[in-house]
Coordinates of C-alpha atoms in Angstrom, one line a residue:
M642 CA 74.5 -108.3 28.6
T643 CA 74.6 -110.9 31.3
L644 CA 74.0 -109.7 34.8
Q645 CA 76.2 -112.4 36.3
V646 CA 80.3 -113.2 36.1
D647 CA 80.7 -115.8 33.4
Q648 CA 83.9 -116.8 34.5
V649 CA 86.6 -116.6 37.1
Y650 CA 90.3 -117.2 37.7
T651 CA 92.3 -117.3 40.3
T652 CA 95.9 -116.5 39.9
D653 CA 99.0 -115.1 42.2
V654 CA 99.6 -112.2 40.0
L655 CA 97.5 -110.2 38.1
V656 CA 98.7 -108.0 35.7
V657 CA 96.8 -105.1 34.2
G658 CA 98.0 -103.8 30.8
G659 CA 99.5 -105.1 27.3
G660 CA 103.0 -102.4 27.2
A661 CA 106.7 -102.8 28.2
A662 CA 105.9 -102.2 32.0
A663 CA 103.1 -104.9 31.8
S664 CA 105.1 -107.5 29.9
M665 CA 108.0 -106.9 32.2
A666 CA 106.3 -107.4 35.5
A667 CA 104.7 -110.4 34.1
I668 CA 108.3 -112.1 32.9
S669 CA 109.6 -111.2 36.1
A670 CA 106.8 -112.0 38.8
T671 CA 107.1 -115.7 36.5
N672 CA 110.6 -116.0 36.9
E673 CA 110.1 -115.5 40.8
G674 CA 107.7 -118.6 40.6
A675 CA 104.2 -117.1 40.8
D676 CA 101.4 -118.0 38.8
V677 CA 100.6 -114.9 36.5
L678 CA 97.7 -113.7 34.3
V679 CA 97.8 -110.6 32.0
L680 CA 94.4 -108.6 30.9
D681 CA 94.8 -106.4 28.1
K682 CA 92.2 -103.8 26.9
G683 CA 93.5 -103.9 23.5
Q684 CA 96.0 -107.0 21.9
L685 CA 99.5 -107.5 24.1
G686 CA 102.3 -105.7 22.8
K687 CA 100.0 -103.8 19.8
S688 CA 97.2 -101.7 22.1
G689 CA 99.5 -99.9 24.3
C690 CA 102.2 -96.8 23.8
S691 CA 105.3 -98.8 23.9
P692 CA 105.4 -99.8 20.4
N693 CA 105.2 -96.4 19.2
A694 CA 108.1 -95.1 21.1
H695 CA 110.7 -94.4 18.6
G696 CA 113.5 -92.4 20.0
G697 CA 115.4 -94.3 22.8
M698 CA 116.0 -95.6 26.6
A699 CA 118.3 -93.3 28.4
L700 CA 120.1 -95.8 30.4
Y701 CA 123.8 -95.7 28.7
P702 CA 126.4 -93.5 30.2
K703 CA 129.1 -93.9 27.5
H704 CA 130.9 -90.2 27.9
E705 CA 133.7 -90.2 30.1
N706 CA 132.1 -87.6 32.1
D707 CA 128.8 -89.0 32.5
S708 CA 127.4 -91.2 35.2
W709 CA 124.0 -92.2 37.2
K710 CA 124.3 -89.3 39.2
I711 CA 124.7 -86.7 35.9
H712 CA 121.6 -88.7 34.7
F713 CA 119.8 -88.2 38.1
E714 CA 120.3 -84.6 38.6
D715 CA 118.8 -83.7 34.5
T716 CA 116.2 -85.9 35.7
L717 CA 115.3 -83.5 38.8
M718 CA 115.9 -80.4 37.2
S719 CA 113.8 -81.4 34.0
G720 CA 111.1 -82.5 36.5
G721 CA 111.3 -79.2 38.5
F722 CA 112.3 -81.3 41.6
L723 CA 109.0 -82.6 42.3
N724 CA 110.2 -86.1 41.4
N725 CA 110.5 -88.6 43.8
Q726 CA 114.2 -89.1 44.3
Q727 CA 114.3 -92.6 46.0
V728 CA 112.3 -93.6 42.6
V729 CA 114.5 -91.3 40.2
R730 CA 118.0 -93.0 41.7
V731 CA 116.9 -96.4 41.1
L732 CA 115.6 -95.7 37.6
C733 CA 119.3 -94.2 36.9
Q734 CA 121.4 -96.6 38.7
K735 CA 119.4 -99.8 37.9
G736 CA 118.5 -99.4 34.2
F737 CA 121.6 -100.3 32.3
R738 CA 121.1 -103.9 32.8
F739 CA 118.1 -103.9 30.6
V740 CA 119.2 -103.3 27.2
S741 CA 121.3 -106.9 27.3
L742 CA 118.1 -108.7 28.9
L743 CA 116.2 -107.3 25.9
E744 CA 118.9 -108.5 23.5
Q745 CA 118.8 -112.2 25.0
F746 CA 115.0 -111.7 24.5
G747 CA 115.6 -110.9 20.7
S748 CA 115.8 -107.5 20.7
L749 CA 118.3 -105.5 18.6
F750 CA 119.8 -102.2 18.9
D751 CA 122.1 -100.2 17.0
R752 CA 125.8 -100.4 17.4
D753 CA 128.8 -98.4 16.7
A754 CA 131.6 -100.0 14.5
D755 CA 134.2 -100.5 18.1
G756 CA 130.9 -103.1 19.0
T757 CA 129.4 -100.7 21.9
Y758 CA 126.1 -99.1 21.6
S759 CA 125.0 -96.5 19.7
V760 CA 123.7 -93.4 21.7
R761 CA 122.1 -90.3 20.9
Q762 CA 121.2 -87.1 22.5
F763 CA 117.7 -86.0 23.5
G764 CA 116.5 -82.6 25.3
G765 CA 117.5 -81.8 28.7
H766 CA 120.1 -84.4 28.7
R767 CA 123.8 -83.2 29.2
Y768 CA 125.3 -86.1 27.2
K769 CA 124.5 -88.6 24.5
R770 CA 123.5 -91.8 27.1
S771 CA 120.2 -93.1 24.7
V772 CA 120.4 -96.7 23.4
F773 CA 118.4 -96.9 20.5
S774 CA 117.1 -99.1 17.3
G775 CA 116.8 -96.7 14.5
D776 CA 113.7 -94.6 15.3
E777 CA 111.9 -97.7 16.0
T778 CA 113.3 -98.7 19.7
G779 CA 109.8 -99.0 21.3
H780 CA 108.9 -101.4 18.4
E781 CA 112.0 -103.2 18.7
M782 CA 111.6 -103.8 22.5
M783 CA 108.5 -105.0 22.3
N784 CA 109.5 -108.0 19.8
G785 CA 112.1 -109.2 22.4
L786 CA 109.2 -108.9 25.3
R787 CA 106.5 -110.6 23.5
R788 CA 108.9 -113.4 22.5
E789 CA 109.9 -114.0 26.4
I790 CA 106.2 -113.5 27.2
A791 CA 105.7 -116.5 24.5
R792 CA 108.6 -118.7 25.7
L793 CA 107.5 -118.8 29.5
G794 CA 104.0 -119.4 28.7
V795 CA 102.5 -116.9 30.4
K796 CA 98.7 -116.8 30.5
T797 CA 97.2 -113.7 28.6
R798 CA 93.8 -112.5 27.9
D799 CA 93.4 -109.9 24.7
E800 CA 90.6 -107.6 24.5
V801 CA 89.6 -107.5 28.3
M802 CA 88.7 -104.5 29.8
V803 CA 89.4 -104.1 33.9
L804 CA 86.5 -102.5 35.4
R805 CA 87.7 -102.3 39.1
L806 CA 89.9 -103.3 41.7
L807 CA 88.7 -105.5 44.4
T808 CA 89.6 -105.5 48.0
T809 CA 88.9 -107.0 51.2
D810 CA 89.4 -105.4 54.4
G811 CA 91.3 -102.6 52.5
E812 CA 93.7 -105.0 50.8
I813 CA 93.8 -105.7 46.9
C814 CA 92.1 -109.4 46.4
G815 CA 91.5 -109.1 42.6
A816 CA 89.4 -107.2 40.0
L817 CA 86.5 -107.6 37.8
A818 CA 86.8 -107.2 34.2
L819 CA 84.6 -107.0 31.0
D820 CA 85.4 -109.5 28.1
I821 CA 84.8 -107.1 25.0
A822 CA 84.7 -110.1 22.5
K823 CA 82.2 -111.9 24.3
G824 CA 80.3 -109.4 26.2
A825 CA 80.6 -111.5 29.8
F826 CA 82.0 -110.4 33.1
I827 CA 85.3 -112.0 34.1
E828 CA 86.2 -111.8 37.8
V829 CA 89.8 -112.6 38.8
R830 CA 91.1 -113.6 42.3
A831 CA 94.6 -112.5 42.4
K832 CA 96.8 -112.4 45.7
A833 CA 98.5 -109.3 44.1
V834 CA 97.5 -106.6 41.2
V835 CA 100.4 -105.3 39.1
L836 CA 98.7 -102.0 37.1
A837 CA 100.7 -101.2 33.8
T838 CA 98.0 -99.2 32.1
A839 CA 99.9 -96.4 30.8
D840 CA 98.9 -92.6 31.6
G841 CA 96.0 -90.4 30.7
S842 CA 97.1 -88.4 27.9
G843 CA 94.6 -89.5 25.8
I844 CA 92.1 -87.4 27.7
W845 CA 93.9 -84.4 25.8
P846 CA 93.9 -85.0 21.5
A847 CA 97.0 -86.9 22.0
A848 CA 98.9 -88.5 18.6
A849 CA 97.4 -91.8 20.3
E850 CA 94.4 -92.1 22.2
R851 CA 95.2 -95.3 24.1
Q852 CA 96.1 -93.6 27.4
R853 CA 92.6 -92.9 28.9
G854 CA 93.3 -92.9 32.6
D855 CA 91.6 -96.3 33.4
G856 CA 94.6 -97.1 35.9
Y857 CA 94.4 -93.9 37.6
C858 CA 90.8 -94.2 38.3
M859 CA 90.9 -97.8 39.3
A860 CA 93.5 -97.2 41.7
L861 CA 91.9 -94.1 42.9
E862 CA 88.7 -95.9 44.0
A863 CA 90.9 -98.5 45.2
G864 CA 92.2 -96.2 47.8
A865 CA 95.6 -95.4 46.1
E866 CA 96.7 -91.8 45.9
L867 CA 97.4 -89.8 42.8
A868 CA 99.6 -86.7 42.3
D869 CA 100.9 -84.3 39.5
M870 CA 98.0 -84.5 37.5
E871 CA 98.9 -80.9 36.2
F872 CA 101.7 -81.7 34.4
I873 CA 100.9 -82.7 30.6
Q874 CA 103.7 -82.9 28.6
Y875 CA 103.0 -82.2 24.9
H876 CA 105.4 -83.3 22.4
P877 CA 106.9 -80.8 20.1
T878 CA 107.2 -82.2 16.9
H879 CA 103.9 -83.8 16.2
A880 CA 103.2 -84.1 12.2
W881 CA 100.6 -81.8 11.5
W882 CA 100.6 -81.7 7.6
P883 CA 99.6 -83.5 5.7
Y884 CA 96.4 -84.9 7.6
G885 CA 96.9 -88.4 7.4
V886 CA 100.6 -88.6 8.6
R887 CA 99.7 -87.1 11.6
G888 CA 101.2 -88.8 14.6
S889 CA 104.3 -88.2 16.7
V890 CA 107.6 -87.3 15.3
S891 CA 110.4 -89.0 17.4
E892 CA 112.5 -86.4 19.1
S893 CA 115.5 -88.5 17.3
F894 CA 114.6 -86.0 14.4
R895 CA 115.9 -83.2 16.8
A896 CA 118.7 -85.5 18.4
E897 CA 120.4 -86.0 15.0
G898 CA 120.5 -82.7 14.4
G899 CA 116.9 -81.5 12.8
Y900 CA 116.3 -77.7 12.9
L901 CA 113.0 -76.1 13.9
L902 CA 112.2 -73.3 11.6
N903 CA 109.3 -70.4 11.5
S904 CA 107.6 -69.1 8.2
E905 CA 110.8 -66.7 8.0
G906 CA 113.1 -69.5 7.6
E907 CA 114.6 -68.3 11.2
R908 CA 115.6 -71.3 13.2
F909 CA 113.8 -69.8 16.5
M910 CA 115.2 -71.9 18.9
L911 CA 118.6 -70.1 18.9
H912 CA 116.6 -66.6 20.1
Y913 CA 114.8 -68.8 23.0
D914 CA 117.5 -70.9 24.1
P915 CA 120.9 -70.0 22.0
E916 CA 122.6 -72.9 24.4
Q917 CA 120.5 -76.2 24.1
K918 CA 118.6 -74.9 20.7
E919 CA 116.0 -77.4 19.8
L920 CA 117.5 -80.1 22.3
A921 CA 115.7 -77.9 25.0
T922 CA 113.3 -79.9 27.0
R923 CA 110.3 -80.6 25.5
D924 CA 108.0 -78.2 27.7
K925 CA 110.5 -75.3 26.4
V926 CA 110.6 -76.1 23.3
S927 CA 106.4 -76.5 23.1
V928 CA 106.0 -73.1 24.2
C929 CA 108.4 -71.6 22.0
I930 CA 106.8 -72.9 18.9
Y931 CA 102.9 -71.7 20.1
R932 CA 104.8 -68.3 20.8
E933 CA 106.4 -68.1 17.2
I934 CA 102.7 -69.6 15.8
L935 CA 100.9 -67.0 18.0
A936 CA 102.9 -64.1 16.6
G937 CA 102.2 -65.0 13.0
R938 CA 105.3 -67.0 12.0
G939 CA 103.9 -70.1 11.9
A940 CA 103.8 -72.7 9.0
R941 CA 101.2 -72.6 6.2
H942 CA 98.8 -75.1 7.8
G943 CA 99.0 -73.7 11.3
G944 CA 102.2 -75.4 12.5
I945 CA 106.0 -74.8 12.2
Y946 CA 108.9 -76.2 10.0
A947 CA 111.1 -78.8 10.9
S948 CA 113.8 -79.6 8.8
V949 CA 116.6 -82.2 8.3
T950 CA 117.5 -81.2 4.8
H951 CA 121.3 -79.9 5.9
L952 CA 121.8 -83.6 6.8
P953 CA 123.3 -86.3 4.2
P954 CA 120.7 -88.0 3.0
D955 CA 121.9 -91.7 3.7
H956 CA 122.0 -90.6 7.5
I957 CA 118.5 -89.6 7.3
E958 CA 117.9 -93.1 5.5
K959 CA 119.5 -95.2 8.2
R960 CA 119.0 -93.2 11.1
L961 CA 115.3 -92.2 10.7
R962 CA 114.1 -94.7 8.6
V963 CA 110.4 -94.9 10.2
I964 CA 109.7 -91.1 9.5
F965 CA 111.4 -91.4 6.3
R966 CA 109.3 -94.2 4.7
K967 CA 106.6 -92.2 6.6
Y968 CA 106.6 -89.2 4.5
M969 CA 107.6 -90.9 1.5
S970 CA 104.3 -92.7 1.3
Y971 CA 102.7 -89.5 1.4
G972 CA 104.6 -87.7 -1.4
F973 CA 107.1 -85.9 0.8
D974 CA 110.8 -86.6 0.9
I975 CA 112.3 -85.1 3.9
R976 CA 115.7 -85.2 2.7
K977 CA 114.8 -82.5 0.2
Q978 CA 112.2 -80.4 1.9
P979 CA 111.0 -79.6 5.4
I980 CA 108.0 -81.0 7.1
E981 CA 105.1 -79.2 9.1
I982 CA 104.8 -80.6 13.1
R983 CA 102.8 -78.7 15.8
P984 CA 102.9 -79.6 19.9
R985 CA 100.3 -82.6 20.7
P986 CA 99.6 -83.8 23.8
H987 CA 102.2 -86.9 24.6
Y988 CA 102.8 -87.9 28.3
L989 CA 100.9 -87.0 31.5
C990 CA 103.5 -87.0 34.2
G991 CA 101.5 -87.6 37.3
G992 CA 99.8 -90.8 38.2
V993 CA 99.5 -93.3 41.2
V994 CA 101.7 -92.4 44.0
A995 CA 104.0 -95.8 44.1
N996 CA 107.7 -95.9 46.1
D997 CA 110.7 -97.5 44.9
R998 CA 109.5 -100.8 45.6
A999 CA 106.4 -100.2 43.2
E1000 CA 104.3 -100.5 46.2
T1001 CA 100.7 -98.1 46.6
R1002 CA 99.4 -97.4 50.1
V1003 CA 97.2 -100.2 49.0
P1004 CA 98.3 -103.5 50.4
G1005 CA 98.9 -105.9 47.4
L1006 CA 98.7 -103.2 44.6
Y1007 CA 101.5 -102.5 42.6
A1008 CA 101.9 -99.9 39.8
A1009 CA 104.9 -99.7 37.4
G1010 CA 105.4 -97.4 34.2
A1011 CA 103.6 -94.5 32.7
V1012 CA 100.4 -95.2 35.0
T1013 CA 102.6 -93.7 38.1
A1014 CA 103.8 -90.8 39.4
G1015 CA 107.3 -89.7 41.0
V1016 CA 109.7 -90.5 38.4
H1017 CA 109.4 -87.7 36.2
G1018 CA 107.9 -85.0 38.5
A1019 CA 106.7 -82.0 36.0
N1020 CA 108.1 -83.0 32.9
R1021 CA 109.5 -85.9 31.3
L1022 CA 112.9 -86.1 30.0
G1023 CA 112.7 -87.9 26.4
S1024 CA 114.0 -91.8 26.4
N1025 CA 113.7 -91.8 30.1
A1026 CA 110.2 -93.6 29.6
L1027 CA 111.3 -96.5 28.2
V1028 CA 113.6 -97.3 31.4
D1029 CA 111.2 -96.3 33.5
I1030 CA 108.7 -98.9 32.4
L1031 CA 111.4 -102.0 32.3
V1032 CA 112.9 -101.1 35.8
F1033 CA 109.5 -100.9 37.8
G1034 CA 107.8 -103.4 35.6
D1035 CA 110.4 -105.5 37.0
I1036 CA 110.6 -104.3 40.5
A1037 CA 106.6 -104.4 40.7
G1038 CA 106.5 -107.8 39.1
R1039 CA 109.2 -109.6 41.3
N1040 CA 107.7 -107.9 44.6
A1041 CA 104.0 -108.8 43.5
A1042 CA 105.2 -112.4 43.2
H1043 CA 106.6 -112.5 46.7
R1044 CA 103.4 -111.0 48.4
A1045 CA 101.9 -113.6 46.4
G1046 CA 103.8 -116.6 48.4
N1047 CA 102.4 -115.3 51.7
V1048 CA 99.1 -114.6 51.1
D1049 CA 95.8 -116.8 51.2
H1050 CA 93.0 -116.6 48.8
K1051 CA 90.7 -118.0 51.4
R1052 CA 90.5 -114.4 52.9
M1053 CA 89.3 -112.8 49.6
N1054 CA 85.2 -111.6 49.6
A1055 CA 84.3 -109.0 47.1
K1056 CA 80.9 -110.1 46.3
T1057 CA 79.4 -106.9 47.0
Q1058 CA 81.8 -104.9 44.9
V1059 CA 81.3 -107.3 42.4
E1060 CA 77.4 -106.9 42.2
K1061 CA 77.6 -103.2 42.3
E1062 CA 79.8 -102.8 39.3
I1063 CA 78.2 -105.5 37.3
K1064 CA 74.7 -103.3 38.0
R1065 CA 76.6 -99.9 36.9
V1066 CA 77.4 -101.4 33.4
A1067 CA 73.7 -102.9 33.0
D1068 CA 72.0 -99.9 33.8
L1069 CA 74.3 -98.1 31.4
V1070 CA 73.2 -100.5 28.3
A1071 CA 69.6 -100.7 29.8
K1072 CA 69.3 -96.5 29.9
S1073 CA 66.7 -94.7 27.9
A1074 CA 67.3 -91.1 28.4
I1075 CA 64.6 -88.8 27.6
E1076 CA 67.3 -86.4 26.0
P1077 CA 70.3 -88.6 25.6
V1078 CA 73.9 -87.7 25.7
W1079 CA 76.1 -89.4 23.2
T1080 CA 79.9 -90.3 24.1
P1081 CA 81.7 -89.4 20.7
I1082 CA 79.9 -85.8 20.5
L1083 CA 80.8 -85.2 24.5
R1084 CA 84.3 -86.6 23.9
R1085 CA 85.2 -84.4 21.0
R1086 CA 84.0 -81.3 22.9
H1087 CA 86.2 -82.0 25.9
F1088 CA 89.2 -82.9 24.1
E1089 CA 88.8 -79.8 22.2
M1090 CA 88.0 -77.7 25.6
M1091 CA 91.2 -79.2 27.6
D1092 CA 93.5 -78.8 24.6
R1093 CA 92.9 -75.1 24.8
Y1094 CA 92.2 -74.1 28.5
V1095 CA 94.8 -77.3 29.7
G1096 CA 96.8 -76.8 27.3
V1097 CA 100.3 -75.8 26.8
L1098 CA 99.8 -72.0 27.7
R1099 CA 97.0 -71.8 30.6
T1100 CA 95.5 -68.7 32.6
D1101 CA 93.3 -68.9 35.7
E1102 CA 90.3 -67.7 33.5
G1103 CA 90.6 -70.5 31.1
L1104 CA 91.4 -73.1 33.8
R1105 CA 88.2 -72.3 35.8
H1106 CA 85.9 -72.1 32.8
M1107 CA 87.4 -75.4 32.1
L1108 CA 86.3 -76.6 35.7
A1109 CA 82.6 -75.2 35.2
E1110 CA 82.5 -77.1 32.2
I1111 CA 83.5 -80.4 34.0
E1112 CA 81.3 -79.9 37.0
R1113 CA 78.5 -79.2 34.8
T1114 CA 78.9 -82.1 32.6
Q1115 CA 79.4 -84.9 35.8
K1116 CA 76.0 -83.1 36.8
E1117 CA 73.9 -82.3 33.7
D1118 CA 75.5 -84.6 31.0
L1119 CA 76.4 -87.6 32.8
P1120 CA 73.2 -88.8 34.0
N1121 CA 71.9 -88.8 30.3
L1122 CA 74.6 -90.8 29.0
S1123 CA 73.7 -93.4 26.6
I1124 CA 74.3 -96.0 24.2
R1125 CA 72.6 -97.0 21.0
D1126 CA 74.0 -100.5 20.8
K1127 CA 72.6 -103.2 22.8
S1128 CA 74.7 -106.1 22.0
R1129 CA 77.0 -108.2 24.0
R1130 CA 80.1 -108.7 21.4
Y1131 CA 82.3 -106.2 20.6
N1132 CA 80.4 -103.2 22.2
F1133 CA 82.8 -100.5 21.9
E1134 CA 80.2 -97.9 22.2
L1135 CA 80.0 -99.6 25.6
R1136 CA 83.3 -99.4 26.0
D1137 CA 83.9 -95.9 25.3
A1138 CA 80.8 -94.6 27.7
L1139 CA 82.4 -96.7 30.0
E1140 CA 85.3 -94.6 29.8
M1141 CA 84.0 -91.1 29.3
Q1142 CA 83.1 -91.7 33.2
L1143 CA 86.7 -92.2 34.1
R1144 CA 87.7 -89.2 31.6
L1145 CA 86.1 -86.9 33.6
M1146 CA 87.6 -87.6 36.9
V1147 CA 91.0 -87.2 35.2
E1148 CA 89.7 -84.2 33.5
E1149 CA 88.8 -82.9 37.0
M1150 CA 91.9 -83.7 38.7
S1151 CA 94.2 -82.4 35.9
T1152 CA 92.3 -78.9 36.1
R1153 CA 92.0 -78.5 39.6
A1154 CA 95.6 -79.1 40.3
A1155 CA 96.5 -76.3 37.5
V1156 CA 94.3 -74.0 38.8
T1157 CA 95.6 -74.5 42.3
R1158 CA 99.4 -74.3 41.2
T1159 CA 99.6 -70.8 40.7
E1160 CA 103.1 -70.7 39.4
S1161 CA 104.9 -72.1 35.9
R1162 CA 107.0 -75.6 36.3
G1163 CA 107.6 -77.9 34.0
S1164 CA 105.0 -78.7 31.5
H1165 CA 102.8 -76.4 33.2
F1166 CA 103.2 -73.0 32.1
R1167 CA 100.6 -70.2 33.4
D1168 CA 100.8 -66.8 31.5
D1169 CA 99.9 -65.3 34.4
Y1170 CA 102.3 -66.8 36.6
P1171 CA 105.0 -67.4 34.3
K1172 CA 108.0 -67.6 36.9
R1173 CA 109.1 -70.7 39.0
D1174 CA 108.1 -70.1 42.9
D1175 CA 110.4 -72.4 44.9
R1176 CA 109.5 -70.7 47.9
Q1177 CA 106.1 -71.5 47.3
W1178 CA 105.6 -74.4 45.2
L1179 CA 108.3 -77.2 45.9
K1180 CA 105.4 -79.1 46.5
N1181 CA 103.5 -82.1 44.8
I1182 CA 99.3 -81.9 44.9
V1183 CA 98.0 -85.1 45.7
F1184 CA 94.2 -86.8 45.2
F1185 CA 92.7 -89.1 47.4
K1186 CA 89.4 -90.5 48.3
K1187 CA 88.1 -90.0 51.6
D1188 CA 84.3 -90.6 52.7
D1189 CA 83.6 -91.6 49.0
Q1190 CA 84.9 -87.6 48.3
L1191 CA 87.5 -86.6 46.3
V1192 CA 90.3 -84.8 48.5
C1193 CA 93.0 -82.4 47.5
E1194 CA 96.4 -81.9 49.4
C1195 CA 99.7 -79.9 48.9
R1196 CA 102.8 -81.6 50.3
A1197 CA 105.8 -80.1 50.6
V1198 CA 108.7 -82.4 48.2
E1199 CA 110.9 -84.7 50.1
M1200 CA 114.6 -84.1 49.0
S1201 CA 115.6 -87.3 50.2
V1202 CA 119.1 -87.9 47.9
M1203 CA 119.6 -84.3 46.5
D1204 CA 118.7 -80.4 47.9
I1205 CA 117.7 -78.2 45.5
S1206 CA 120.5 -76.2 46.9
E1207 CA 123.3 -78.7 45.9
L1208 CA 122.8 -77.5 42.0
P1209 CA 123.1 -73.4 42.8
A1210 CA 122.7 -72.3 39.0
Y1211 CA 119.7 -74.3 38.7
A1212 CA 118.3 -73.1 42.2
A1213 CA 119.6 -69.5 41.4
L1214 CA 116.8 -68.9 38.6
D1215 CA 113.0 -68.5 38.1
S1216 CA 112.8 -69.8 34.7
P1217 CA 109.9 -72.8 34.9
W1218 CA 112.6 -74.9 32.6
H1219 CA 116.3 -75.9 33.1

């Protein structure tokens, strides 16, 4: 491992990430005249979560009674009114133009016979408003974005892990990264940085473990704030059996009319929510499934059944083509037999605090997409995420480019930070502990504990047990964290060990926030406090660093667009869900 910077880049805007938010930011910043560099820990357009998003984009109010305002209200109610309302308003008002923009880039979306976009309804939405491309919408979206990135000639680097954001006098001036392919350090001197690194749900045993919290921790260390870290959304329909097929089963499975059934063949959501049934919000459906499993009415292998056997076979083949092909490859014909699913961690709703201009409280640092808090509050509506990453990726890219036009590279000096970060990595590589701790063992233990104690159903006892384990790990295990592989090139053991340090920071914030919030709201369900408490808990729990110490602070929600009293039916309830 070289102990010095191997390569230095100078650019106007650095974009960190490789999904749709990063791609949209890079495209928009380039169109504003900025010189842009994109760094992705994996491969641009493949390593992020965006290509694996199946369901749709909630941006097309096709029903005559639908509007951005109704979409806005649905999003606030799903989020337990903890959302940043200015941010949600922008999301709901600005989303529609992006479907035609993606089509200009080459993406294709399903249309009805009259030529208008086909739409489907997701849980928690009052109307069908989600545009889609079969059940592979994210993949199709990324096809268009990657084409446009290539057409514009945006500079990109794959397999580069950003380790630290660099600052001068409290303002962003670039980043230090590790070239995984070469084992060399890269310094990027940038006038603005757009953080688009996804969320941190990979701290739990998520369907895709790509979301490992890098962006959260880098932003926190640079001086940004994080909020709503207790709200981990479990996707209710994660493929559970056979083992090889495991992964998210798109909400389109339910949106197209799929049923959830217990071992007695009962469509149990009729009991829990006779109005919305399977299209209740994800948090509610997940809790209901767990209740059925705990009551002994689960499926054979520990999940619950999901079925579309009552739908026309040709409809299934056309509208659920990815799920259909995937299961057929394992000998399961979803046209004829139910599948077994179980809720799994999917999306951490909290993240970096950013305003409706994608600005954080660190000058020069912008954030977009799943790495941010504010849009989703306590729970994310299905098909809002793809709109979020496009709208705020665009806003972040444009505003970062505008800032870059007014900043001078000459003022930037982060030599001490670079040297400190290189030493941290070098010490990890050189470490030879008497009783070494290995990342895979530690990571697996924490996966399972986070799922058990900070999962769908929570209690004070379980949360405090988890917090004690995190604190013990930080004190006893981290100092002995070691790696066997001392090579430079493609040292994934080193990457995983570096991520383990970040993982514990995210675990601590999520668990501390969950202990603090003594109520149930959205995707945070406490068995010991099962009701929503608006009188005490219309508050965001915010984390930031002060004198190198992590500070936790509760702040009253700003209802800048709509007061909760304007939705009296919702305000009168104490249910965690809408």
